Short mmCIF file of C-alpha atoms and ligand atoms in Angstrom, two decimals:
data_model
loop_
_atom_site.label_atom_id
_atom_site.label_comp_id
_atom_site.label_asym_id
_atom_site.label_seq_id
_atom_site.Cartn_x
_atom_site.Cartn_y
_atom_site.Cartn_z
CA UNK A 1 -8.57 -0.17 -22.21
CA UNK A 2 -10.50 2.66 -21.29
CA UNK A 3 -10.30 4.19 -18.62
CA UNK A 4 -11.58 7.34 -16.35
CA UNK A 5 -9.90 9.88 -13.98
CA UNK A 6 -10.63 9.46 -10.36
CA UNK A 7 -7.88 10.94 -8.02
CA UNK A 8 -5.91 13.81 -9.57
CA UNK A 9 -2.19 14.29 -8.73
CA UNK A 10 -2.77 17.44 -6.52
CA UNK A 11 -5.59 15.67 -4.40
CA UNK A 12 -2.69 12.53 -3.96
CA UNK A 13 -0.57 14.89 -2.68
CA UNK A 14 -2.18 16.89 -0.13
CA UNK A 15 -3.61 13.38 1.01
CA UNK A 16 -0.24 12.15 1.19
CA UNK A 17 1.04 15.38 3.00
CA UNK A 18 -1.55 15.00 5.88
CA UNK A 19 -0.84 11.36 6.31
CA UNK A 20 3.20 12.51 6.11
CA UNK A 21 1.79 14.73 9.33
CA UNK A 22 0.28 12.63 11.39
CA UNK A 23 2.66 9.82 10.86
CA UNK A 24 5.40 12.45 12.34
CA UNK A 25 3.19 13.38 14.95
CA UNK A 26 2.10 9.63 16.15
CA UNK A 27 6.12 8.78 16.14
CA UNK A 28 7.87 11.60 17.25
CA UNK A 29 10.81 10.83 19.02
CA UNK A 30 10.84 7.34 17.09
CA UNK A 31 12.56 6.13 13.75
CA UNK A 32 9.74 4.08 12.60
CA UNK A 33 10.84 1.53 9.68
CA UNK A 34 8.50 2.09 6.84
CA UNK A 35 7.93 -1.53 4.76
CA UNK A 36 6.69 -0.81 1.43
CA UNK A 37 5.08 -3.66 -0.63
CA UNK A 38 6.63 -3.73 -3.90
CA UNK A 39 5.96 -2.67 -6.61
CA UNK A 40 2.62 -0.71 -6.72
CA UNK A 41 3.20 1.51 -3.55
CA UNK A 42 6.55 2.58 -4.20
CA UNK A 43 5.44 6.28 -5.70
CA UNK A 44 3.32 6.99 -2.74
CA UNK A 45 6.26 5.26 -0.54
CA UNK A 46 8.79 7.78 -2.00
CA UNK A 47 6.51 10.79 -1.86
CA UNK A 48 4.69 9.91 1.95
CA UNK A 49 8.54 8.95 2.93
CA UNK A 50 9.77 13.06 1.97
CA UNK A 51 6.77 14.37 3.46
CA UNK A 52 7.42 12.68 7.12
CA UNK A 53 8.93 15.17 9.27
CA UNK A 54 11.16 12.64 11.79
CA UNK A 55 13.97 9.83 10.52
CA UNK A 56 12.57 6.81 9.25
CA UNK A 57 14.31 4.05 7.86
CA UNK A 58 13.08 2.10 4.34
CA UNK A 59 12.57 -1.45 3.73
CA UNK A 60 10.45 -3.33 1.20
CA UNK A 61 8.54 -6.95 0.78
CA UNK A 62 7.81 -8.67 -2.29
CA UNK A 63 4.43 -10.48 -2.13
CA UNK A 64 3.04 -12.62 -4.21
CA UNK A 65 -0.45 -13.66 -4.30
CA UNK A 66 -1.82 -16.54 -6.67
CA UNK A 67 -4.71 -15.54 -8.66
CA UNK A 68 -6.40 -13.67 -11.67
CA UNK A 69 -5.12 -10.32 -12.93
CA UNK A 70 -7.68 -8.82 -11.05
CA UNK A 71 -8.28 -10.80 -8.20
CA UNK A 72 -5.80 -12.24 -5.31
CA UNK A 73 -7.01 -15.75 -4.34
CA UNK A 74 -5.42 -15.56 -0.59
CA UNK A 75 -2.72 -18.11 -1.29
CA UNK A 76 0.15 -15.47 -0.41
CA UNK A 77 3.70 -16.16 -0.27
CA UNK A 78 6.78 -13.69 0.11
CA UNK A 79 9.46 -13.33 -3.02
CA UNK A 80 11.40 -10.80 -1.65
CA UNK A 81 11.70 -10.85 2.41
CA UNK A 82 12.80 -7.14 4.63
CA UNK A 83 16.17 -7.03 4.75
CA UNK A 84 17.02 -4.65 8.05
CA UNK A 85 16.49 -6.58 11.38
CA UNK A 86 12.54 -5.60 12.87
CA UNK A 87 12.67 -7.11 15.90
CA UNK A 88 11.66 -4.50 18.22
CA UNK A 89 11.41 -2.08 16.07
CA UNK A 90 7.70 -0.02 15.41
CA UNK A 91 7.28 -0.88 11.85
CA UNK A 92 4.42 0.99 9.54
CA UNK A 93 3.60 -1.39 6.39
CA UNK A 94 3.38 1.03 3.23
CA UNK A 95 0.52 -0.34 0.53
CA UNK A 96 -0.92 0.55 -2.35
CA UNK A 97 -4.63 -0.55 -2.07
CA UNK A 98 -6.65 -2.98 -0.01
CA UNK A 99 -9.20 -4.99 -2.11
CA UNK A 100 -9.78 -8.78 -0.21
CA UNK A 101 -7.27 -7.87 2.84
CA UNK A 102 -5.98 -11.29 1.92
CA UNK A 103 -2.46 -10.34 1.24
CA UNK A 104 -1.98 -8.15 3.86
CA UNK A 105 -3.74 -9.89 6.31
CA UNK A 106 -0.90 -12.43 5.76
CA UNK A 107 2.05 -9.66 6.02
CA UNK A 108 0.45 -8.33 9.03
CA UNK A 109 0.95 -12.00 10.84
CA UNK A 110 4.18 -12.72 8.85
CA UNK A 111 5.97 -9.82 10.50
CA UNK A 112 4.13 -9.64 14.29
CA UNK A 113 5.63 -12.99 14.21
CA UNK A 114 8.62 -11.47 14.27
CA UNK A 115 8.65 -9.49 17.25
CA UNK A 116 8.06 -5.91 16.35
CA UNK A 117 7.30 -3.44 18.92
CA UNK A 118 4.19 -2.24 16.73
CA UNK A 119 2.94 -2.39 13.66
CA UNK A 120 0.70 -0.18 11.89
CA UNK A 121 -0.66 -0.35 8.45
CA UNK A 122 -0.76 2.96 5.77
CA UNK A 123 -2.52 1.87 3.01
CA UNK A 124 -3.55 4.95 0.03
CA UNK A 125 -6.40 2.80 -0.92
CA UNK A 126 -9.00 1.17 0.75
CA UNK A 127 -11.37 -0.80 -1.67
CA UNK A 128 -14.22 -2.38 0.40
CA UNK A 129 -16.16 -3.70 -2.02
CA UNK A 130 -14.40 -7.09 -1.57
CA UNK A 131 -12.55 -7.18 2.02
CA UNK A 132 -12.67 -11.05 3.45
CA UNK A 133 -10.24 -10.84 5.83
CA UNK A 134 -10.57 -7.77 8.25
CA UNK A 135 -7.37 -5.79 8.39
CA UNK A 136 -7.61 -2.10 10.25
CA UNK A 137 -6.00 0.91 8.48
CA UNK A 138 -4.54 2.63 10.87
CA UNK A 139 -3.63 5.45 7.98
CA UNK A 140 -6.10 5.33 4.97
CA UNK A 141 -5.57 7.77 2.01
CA UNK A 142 -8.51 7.35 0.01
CA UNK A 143 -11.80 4.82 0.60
CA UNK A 144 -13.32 3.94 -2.70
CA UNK A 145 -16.25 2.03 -3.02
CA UNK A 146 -15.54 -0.65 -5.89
CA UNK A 147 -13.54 -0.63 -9.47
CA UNK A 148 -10.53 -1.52 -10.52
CA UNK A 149 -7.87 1.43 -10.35
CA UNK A 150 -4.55 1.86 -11.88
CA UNK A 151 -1.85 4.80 -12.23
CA UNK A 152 0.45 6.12 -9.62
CA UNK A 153 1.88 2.41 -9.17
CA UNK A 154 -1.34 0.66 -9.57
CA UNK A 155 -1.53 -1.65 -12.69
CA UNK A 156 -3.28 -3.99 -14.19
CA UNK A 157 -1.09 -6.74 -16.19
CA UNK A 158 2.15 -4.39 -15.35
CA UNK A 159 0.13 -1.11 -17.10
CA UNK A 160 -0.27 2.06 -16.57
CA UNK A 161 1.86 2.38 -13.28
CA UNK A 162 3.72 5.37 -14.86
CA UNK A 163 0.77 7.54 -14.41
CA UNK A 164 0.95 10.65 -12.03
CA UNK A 165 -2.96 10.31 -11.67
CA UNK A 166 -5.37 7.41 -10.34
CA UNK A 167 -7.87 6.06 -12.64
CA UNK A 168 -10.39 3.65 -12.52
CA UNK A 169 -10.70 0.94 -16.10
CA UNK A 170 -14.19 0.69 -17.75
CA UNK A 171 -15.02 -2.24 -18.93
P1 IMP B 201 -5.91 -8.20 -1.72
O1 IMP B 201 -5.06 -9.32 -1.21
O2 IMP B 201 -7.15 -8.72 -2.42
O3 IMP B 201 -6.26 -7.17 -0.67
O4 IMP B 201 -5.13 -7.52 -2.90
C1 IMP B 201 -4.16 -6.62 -2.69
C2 IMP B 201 -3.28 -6.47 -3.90
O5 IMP B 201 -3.97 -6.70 -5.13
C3 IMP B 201 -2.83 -5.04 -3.94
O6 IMP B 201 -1.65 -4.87 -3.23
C4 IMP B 201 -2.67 -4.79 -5.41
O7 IMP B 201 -1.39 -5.16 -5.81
C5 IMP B 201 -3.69 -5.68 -6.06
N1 IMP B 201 -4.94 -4.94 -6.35
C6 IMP B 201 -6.14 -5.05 -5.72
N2 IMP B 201 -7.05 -4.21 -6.23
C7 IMP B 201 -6.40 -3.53 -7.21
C8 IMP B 201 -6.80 -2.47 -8.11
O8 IMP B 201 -7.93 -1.98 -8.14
N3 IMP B 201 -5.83 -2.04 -8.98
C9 IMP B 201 -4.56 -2.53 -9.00
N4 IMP B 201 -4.15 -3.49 -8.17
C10 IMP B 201 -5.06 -4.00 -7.28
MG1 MG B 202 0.25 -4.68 -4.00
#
């Protein structure tokens, strides 16, 4: 497919290195648990992870969400659960992008449940053209308007995740 450039690899990284900052700067004197949601946000999980300044500790949750390649249809369920106890613990959910707010809507619930002490959400995309369910971003790398985006993680049909860059598909 083709496909255009949107977000080049220095631009993700400077993002991600003033997110790294104010995460260390909102926690310090915590160990906040960061929960990435596999598999798409596990580049800018490893690279936001080195950039943090105070101990964290690293987690992930498999979620799967019933739908079209390129839409989620809200019906969520876990496949792969955290495996270090939360309870108590301030917990900062690591995603890749927001489209609906549907899945993570239903990870936000899924581990408040649980008894955290506080959870925040760092997501490096926010796409608003479709949000249904309201979820704040309390740490948002890029907003984008509308598209569908893959590269640095982000795929579509298990493509193009290997790129360093983010790109948007033209149909
Ligand atoms: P939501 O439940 O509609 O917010 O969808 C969130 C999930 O759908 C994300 O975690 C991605 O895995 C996937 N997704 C949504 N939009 C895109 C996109 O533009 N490119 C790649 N994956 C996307
Ligand atoms: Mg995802």
């Amino acid at each position: 497919m083709e496909k255009e450039i949107l977000i080049s690899k220095a631009a993700i990284q400077e993002r991600v290195r003033e997110l790294a900052a104010q995460i260390s700067l909102d926690y310090a004197g915590k160990e906040p648990i960061l929960i990435g949601i596999l598999k798409g946000s596990i580049f800018f999980f490893a690279d936001l992870m080195r950039e943090i300044s105070i101990p964290t500790k690293m987690d992930f949750i498999r979620a799967y969400s019933y739908g079209s390649n390129m839409h989620s249809s809200g019906s969520v369920h876990l496949t792969k659960d955290v495996e270090l106890p939360i309870q108590g613990k301030p917990v900062i959910i690591v995603e890749d992008i927001v489209d609906s707010g549907l899945t993570l809507a239903y990870i936000k619930e899924n581990l408040e449940r649980r008894g955290v002490e506080s959870l925040r959400i760092c997501s490096l995309i926010d796409k608003l053209e479709r949000r249904e369910r309201e979820v704040s971003i309390d740490y948002c790398g890029f907003q984008v308007k509308e598209g569908f985006l893959v590269g640095y993680g982000l795929d579509y049909n298990e493509e193009y995740r290997y790129l360093p860059e983010i790109y948007v598909l033209k149909k």
